[in-house]
Amino acid sequence: MAPTSEQGTAHVLPPDERLLKLLVCPVTGGPVHFDADFDNGSDSQGNPLPRGAIISPQARLAFRVEETIPIMLADEARPF
């Protein structure tokens, strides 16, 4: 289960810092960073998804993180 903030909003667990330093955007090859407060919206039933994603500022894409594992697939990224 994802941890929650004081407001009750769940957050994804961030990837390991060492891994994060090695990651690049699969679209641009540019740098990425973890944003713990990125709003991932809701699932198909309207339930809020946990906050947090790997962000590519150059591509303007957010990549989800599942159980500390970044899912760096361009076709599954969310534009922002």
Short mmCIF file of N, CA and C in Angstrom, two decimals:
data_model
loop_
_atom_site.label_atom_id
_atom_site.label_comp_id
_atom_site.label_asym_id
_atom_site.label_seq_id
_atom_site.Cartn_x
_atom_site.Cartn_y
_atom_site.Cartn_z
N MET A 1 0.84 -1.18 0.00
CA MET A 1 0.00 0.00 0.00
C MET A 1 0.89 1.24 0.00
N ALA A 2 0.49 2.24 -0.77
CA ALA A 2 1.26 3.47 -0.86
C ALA A 2 1.10 4.29 0.41
N PRO A 3 2.18 4.98 0.82
CA PRO A 3 2.07 5.84 2.00
C PRO A 3 1.15 7.02 1.70
N THR A 4 0.58 7.59 2.76
CA THR A 4 -0.31 8.73 2.59
C THR A 4 0.26 9.96 3.28
N SER A 5 -0.13 11.13 2.77
CA SER A 5 0.28 12.38 3.39
C SER A 5 -0.71 12.72 4.49
N GLU A 6 -0.49 13.85 5.13
CA GLU A 6 -1.39 14.29 6.20
C GLU A 6 -2.81 14.52 5.67
N GLN A 7 -2.95 14.89 4.38
CA GLN A 7 -4.26 15.13 3.81
C GLN A 7 -4.93 13.83 3.39
N GLY A 8 -4.26 12.69 3.50
CA GLY A 8 -4.84 11.41 3.14
C GLY A 8 -4.59 10.99 1.70
N THR A 9 -3.83 11.77 0.94
CA THR A 9 -3.52 11.43 -0.45
C THR A 9 -2.37 10.45 -0.48
N ALA A 10 -2.56 9.34 -1.19
CA ALA A 10 -1.51 8.33 -1.30
C ALA A 10 -0.40 8.83 -2.23
N HIS A 11 0.82 8.43 -1.94
CA HIS A 11 1.98 8.76 -2.77
C HIS A 11 2.70 7.47 -3.13
N VAL A 12 3.25 7.41 -4.36
CA VAL A 12 4.05 6.25 -4.74
C VAL A 12 5.38 6.32 -4.00
N LEU A 13 6.00 5.17 -3.80
CA LEU A 13 7.33 5.15 -3.21
C LEU A 13 8.34 5.53 -4.28
N PRO A 14 9.28 6.42 -3.99
CA PRO A 14 10.23 6.84 -5.01
C PRO A 14 11.23 5.74 -5.34
N PRO A 15 11.78 5.77 -6.56
CA PRO A 15 12.83 4.82 -6.90
C PRO A 15 14.10 5.14 -6.12
N ASP A 16 14.99 4.18 -6.05
CA ASP A 16 16.28 4.36 -5.39
C ASP A 16 17.02 5.54 -6.04
N GLU A 17 17.64 6.38 -5.22
CA GLU A 17 18.36 7.56 -5.70
C GLU A 17 19.44 7.19 -6.71
N ARG A 18 20.13 6.08 -6.48
CA ARG A 18 21.20 5.66 -7.41
C ARG A 18 20.62 5.33 -8.78
N LEU A 19 19.47 4.68 -8.81
CA LEU A 19 18.81 4.35 -10.08
C LEU A 19 18.33 5.62 -10.76
N LEU A 20 17.76 6.51 -10.01
CA LEU A 20 17.23 7.76 -10.56
C LEU A 20 18.31 8.56 -11.28
N LYS A 21 19.53 8.54 -10.74
CA LYS A 21 20.64 9.27 -11.36
C LYS A 21 21.03 8.68 -12.72
N LEU A 22 20.72 7.40 -12.94
CA LEU A 22 21.08 6.73 -14.20
C LEU A 22 20.00 6.86 -15.28
N LEU A 23 18.79 7.17 -14.88
CA LEU A 23 17.68 7.20 -15.83
C LEU A 23 17.73 8.41 -16.76
N VAL A 24 17.31 8.19 -18.00
CA VAL A 24 17.12 9.28 -18.96
C VAL A 24 15.76 9.07 -19.62
N CYS A 25 15.25 10.10 -20.22
CA CYS A 25 13.97 10.02 -20.92
C CYS A 25 14.13 9.12 -22.15
N PRO A 26 13.26 8.13 -22.33
CA PRO A 26 13.36 7.25 -23.50
C PRO A 26 12.99 7.95 -24.81
N VAL A 27 12.38 9.12 -24.73
CA VAL A 27 11.98 9.86 -25.93
C VAL A 27 13.07 10.82 -26.36
N THR A 28 13.59 11.62 -25.42
CA THR A 28 14.56 12.67 -25.75
C THR A 28 15.99 12.32 -25.38
N GLY A 29 16.17 11.37 -24.47
CA GLY A 29 17.51 11.08 -23.95
C GLY A 29 17.94 12.10 -22.91
N GLY A 30 17.05 13.02 -22.57
CA GLY A 30 17.35 14.07 -21.62
C GLY A 30 17.15 13.63 -20.18
N PRO A 31 17.48 14.52 -19.24
CA PRO A 31 17.37 14.19 -17.81
C PRO A 31 15.92 14.06 -17.36
N VAL A 32 15.74 13.30 -16.29
CA VAL A 32 14.43 13.12 -15.65
C VAL A 32 14.61 13.32 -14.15
N HIS A 33 13.51 13.55 -13.46
CA HIS A 33 13.55 13.66 -12.00
C HIS A 33 12.25 13.09 -11.42
N PHE A 34 12.29 12.76 -10.14
CA PHE A 34 11.10 12.25 -9.45
C PHE A 34 10.35 13.42 -8.84
N ASP A 35 9.05 13.49 -9.10
CA ASP A 35 8.18 14.52 -8.53
C ASP A 35 7.16 13.81 -7.65
N ALA A 36 7.34 13.90 -6.33
CA ALA A 36 6.49 13.19 -5.37
C ALA A 36 5.06 13.71 -5.38
N ASP A 37 4.83 14.93 -5.84
CA ASP A 37 3.50 15.53 -5.81
C ASP A 37 2.78 15.53 -7.15
N PHE A 38 3.35 14.86 -8.16
CA PHE A 38 2.69 14.83 -9.47
C PHE A 38 1.34 14.14 -9.35
N ASP A 39 0.29 14.79 -9.86
CA ASP A 39 -1.08 14.26 -9.79
C ASP A 39 -1.31 13.30 -10.95
N ASN A 40 -1.47 12.02 -10.65
CA ASN A 40 -1.68 10.99 -11.67
C ASN A 40 -3.14 10.82 -12.07
N GLY A 41 -4.02 11.64 -11.54
CA GLY A 41 -5.43 11.56 -11.91
C GLY A 41 -6.14 10.39 -11.24
N SER A 42 -7.07 9.76 -11.98
CA SER A 42 -7.90 8.69 -11.43
C SER A 42 -7.86 7.46 -12.31
N ASP A 43 -8.21 6.32 -11.71
CA ASP A 43 -8.31 5.08 -12.49
C ASP A 43 -9.65 5.05 -13.22
N SER A 44 -9.94 3.95 -13.92
CA SER A 44 -11.16 3.86 -14.72
C SER A 44 -12.44 3.90 -13.89
N GLN A 45 -12.35 3.61 -12.58
CA GLN A 45 -13.52 3.69 -11.70
C GLN A 45 -13.63 5.05 -11.00
N GLY A 46 -12.71 5.96 -11.30
CA GLY A 46 -12.76 7.28 -10.69
C GLY A 46 -12.02 7.38 -9.37
N ASN A 47 -11.33 6.32 -8.96
CA ASN A 47 -10.56 6.35 -7.71
C ASN A 47 -9.24 7.08 -7.95
N PRO A 48 -8.85 7.98 -7.04
CA PRO A 48 -7.60 8.70 -7.24
C PRO A 48 -6.40 7.75 -7.21
N LEU A 49 -5.47 7.96 -8.14
CA LEU A 49 -4.24 7.19 -8.18
C LEU A 49 -3.21 7.84 -7.25
N PRO A 50 -2.27 7.06 -6.72
CA PRO A 50 -1.24 7.65 -5.86
C PRO A 50 -0.46 8.73 -6.60
N ARG A 51 -0.06 9.76 -5.86
CA ARG A 51 0.72 10.86 -6.43
C ARG A 51 2.17 10.45 -6.58
N GLY A 52 2.84 11.03 -7.58
CA GLY A 52 4.26 10.81 -7.79
C GLY A 52 4.54 10.17 -9.13
N ALA A 53 5.60 10.66 -9.82
CA ALA A 53 5.97 10.14 -11.13
C ALA A 53 7.39 10.58 -11.46
N ILE A 54 7.99 9.89 -12.43
CA ILE A 54 9.25 10.32 -13.02
C ILE A 54 8.89 11.31 -14.12
N ILE A 55 9.49 12.49 -14.09
CA ILE A 55 9.13 13.58 -15.00
C ILE A 55 10.25 13.84 -16.00
N SER A 56 9.87 13.95 -17.27
CA SER A 56 10.79 14.39 -18.32
C SER A 56 10.34 15.79 -18.75
N PRO A 57 11.04 16.84 -18.28
CA PRO A 57 10.63 18.20 -18.63
C PRO A 57 10.71 18.47 -20.13
N GLN A 58 11.73 17.94 -20.81
CA GLN A 58 11.89 18.20 -22.25
C GLN A 58 10.75 17.58 -23.06
N ALA A 59 10.38 16.34 -22.75
CA ALA A 59 9.31 15.66 -23.49
C ALA A 59 7.93 16.00 -22.95
N ARG A 60 7.89 16.63 -21.76
CA ARG A 60 6.64 16.94 -21.07
C ARG A 60 5.82 15.67 -20.88
N LEU A 61 6.51 14.62 -20.36
CA LEU A 61 5.89 13.33 -20.09
C LEU A 61 6.13 12.94 -18.64
N ALA A 62 5.16 12.22 -18.08
CA ALA A 62 5.27 11.67 -16.73
C ALA A 62 5.21 10.15 -16.85
N PHE A 63 6.19 9.49 -16.22
CA PHE A 63 6.27 8.03 -16.24
C PHE A 63 5.89 7.52 -14.85
N ARG A 64 5.00 6.54 -14.80
CA ARG A 64 4.53 6.04 -13.51
C ARG A 64 5.63 5.24 -12.82
N VAL A 65 5.46 5.08 -11.51
CA VAL A 65 6.36 4.29 -10.68
C VAL A 65 5.51 3.26 -9.96
N GLU A 66 5.89 1.99 -10.06
CA GLU A 66 5.17 0.91 -9.39
C GLU A 66 6.10 0.20 -8.43
N GLU A 67 5.79 0.30 -7.13
CA GLU A 67 6.59 -0.37 -6.09
C GLU A 67 8.07 -0.02 -6.23
N THR A 68 8.38 1.23 -6.37
CA THR A 68 9.71 1.84 -6.52
C THR A 68 10.35 1.57 -7.88
N ILE A 69 9.65 0.92 -8.82
CA ILE A 69 10.22 0.62 -10.14
C ILE A 69 9.64 1.59 -11.17
N PRO A 70 10.50 2.42 -11.79
CA PRO A 70 10.01 3.33 -12.82
C PRO A 70 9.62 2.57 -14.08
N ILE A 71 8.48 2.90 -14.65
CA ILE A 71 8.00 2.30 -15.89
C ILE A 71 8.31 3.31 -17.00
N MET A 72 9.48 3.14 -17.61
CA MET A 72 9.99 4.13 -18.57
C MET A 72 9.63 3.73 -20.01
N LEU A 73 8.35 3.53 -20.26
CA LEU A 73 7.86 3.18 -21.59
C LEU A 73 7.14 4.39 -22.19
N ALA A 74 7.63 4.86 -23.32
CA ALA A 74 7.07 6.07 -23.93
C ALA A 74 5.58 5.94 -24.22
N ASP A 75 5.14 4.76 -24.65
CA ASP A 75 3.72 4.60 -24.99
C ASP A 75 2.82 4.51 -23.77
N GLU A 76 3.39 4.40 -22.57
CA GLU A 76 2.59 4.38 -21.35
C GLU A 76 2.74 5.66 -20.53
N ALA A 77 3.55 6.60 -21.01
CA ALA A 77 3.75 7.86 -20.30
C ALA A 77 2.53 8.76 -20.49
N ARG A 78 2.35 9.67 -19.52
CA ARG A 78 1.23 10.63 -19.59
C ARG A 78 1.78 12.01 -19.93
N PRO A 79 1.23 12.66 -20.97
CA PRO A 79 1.65 14.03 -21.25
C PRO A 79 1.13 14.98 -20.17
N PHE A 80 1.84 16.06 -19.95
CA PHE A 80 1.36 17.08 -19.00
C PHE A 80 1.58 18.46 -19.57
#
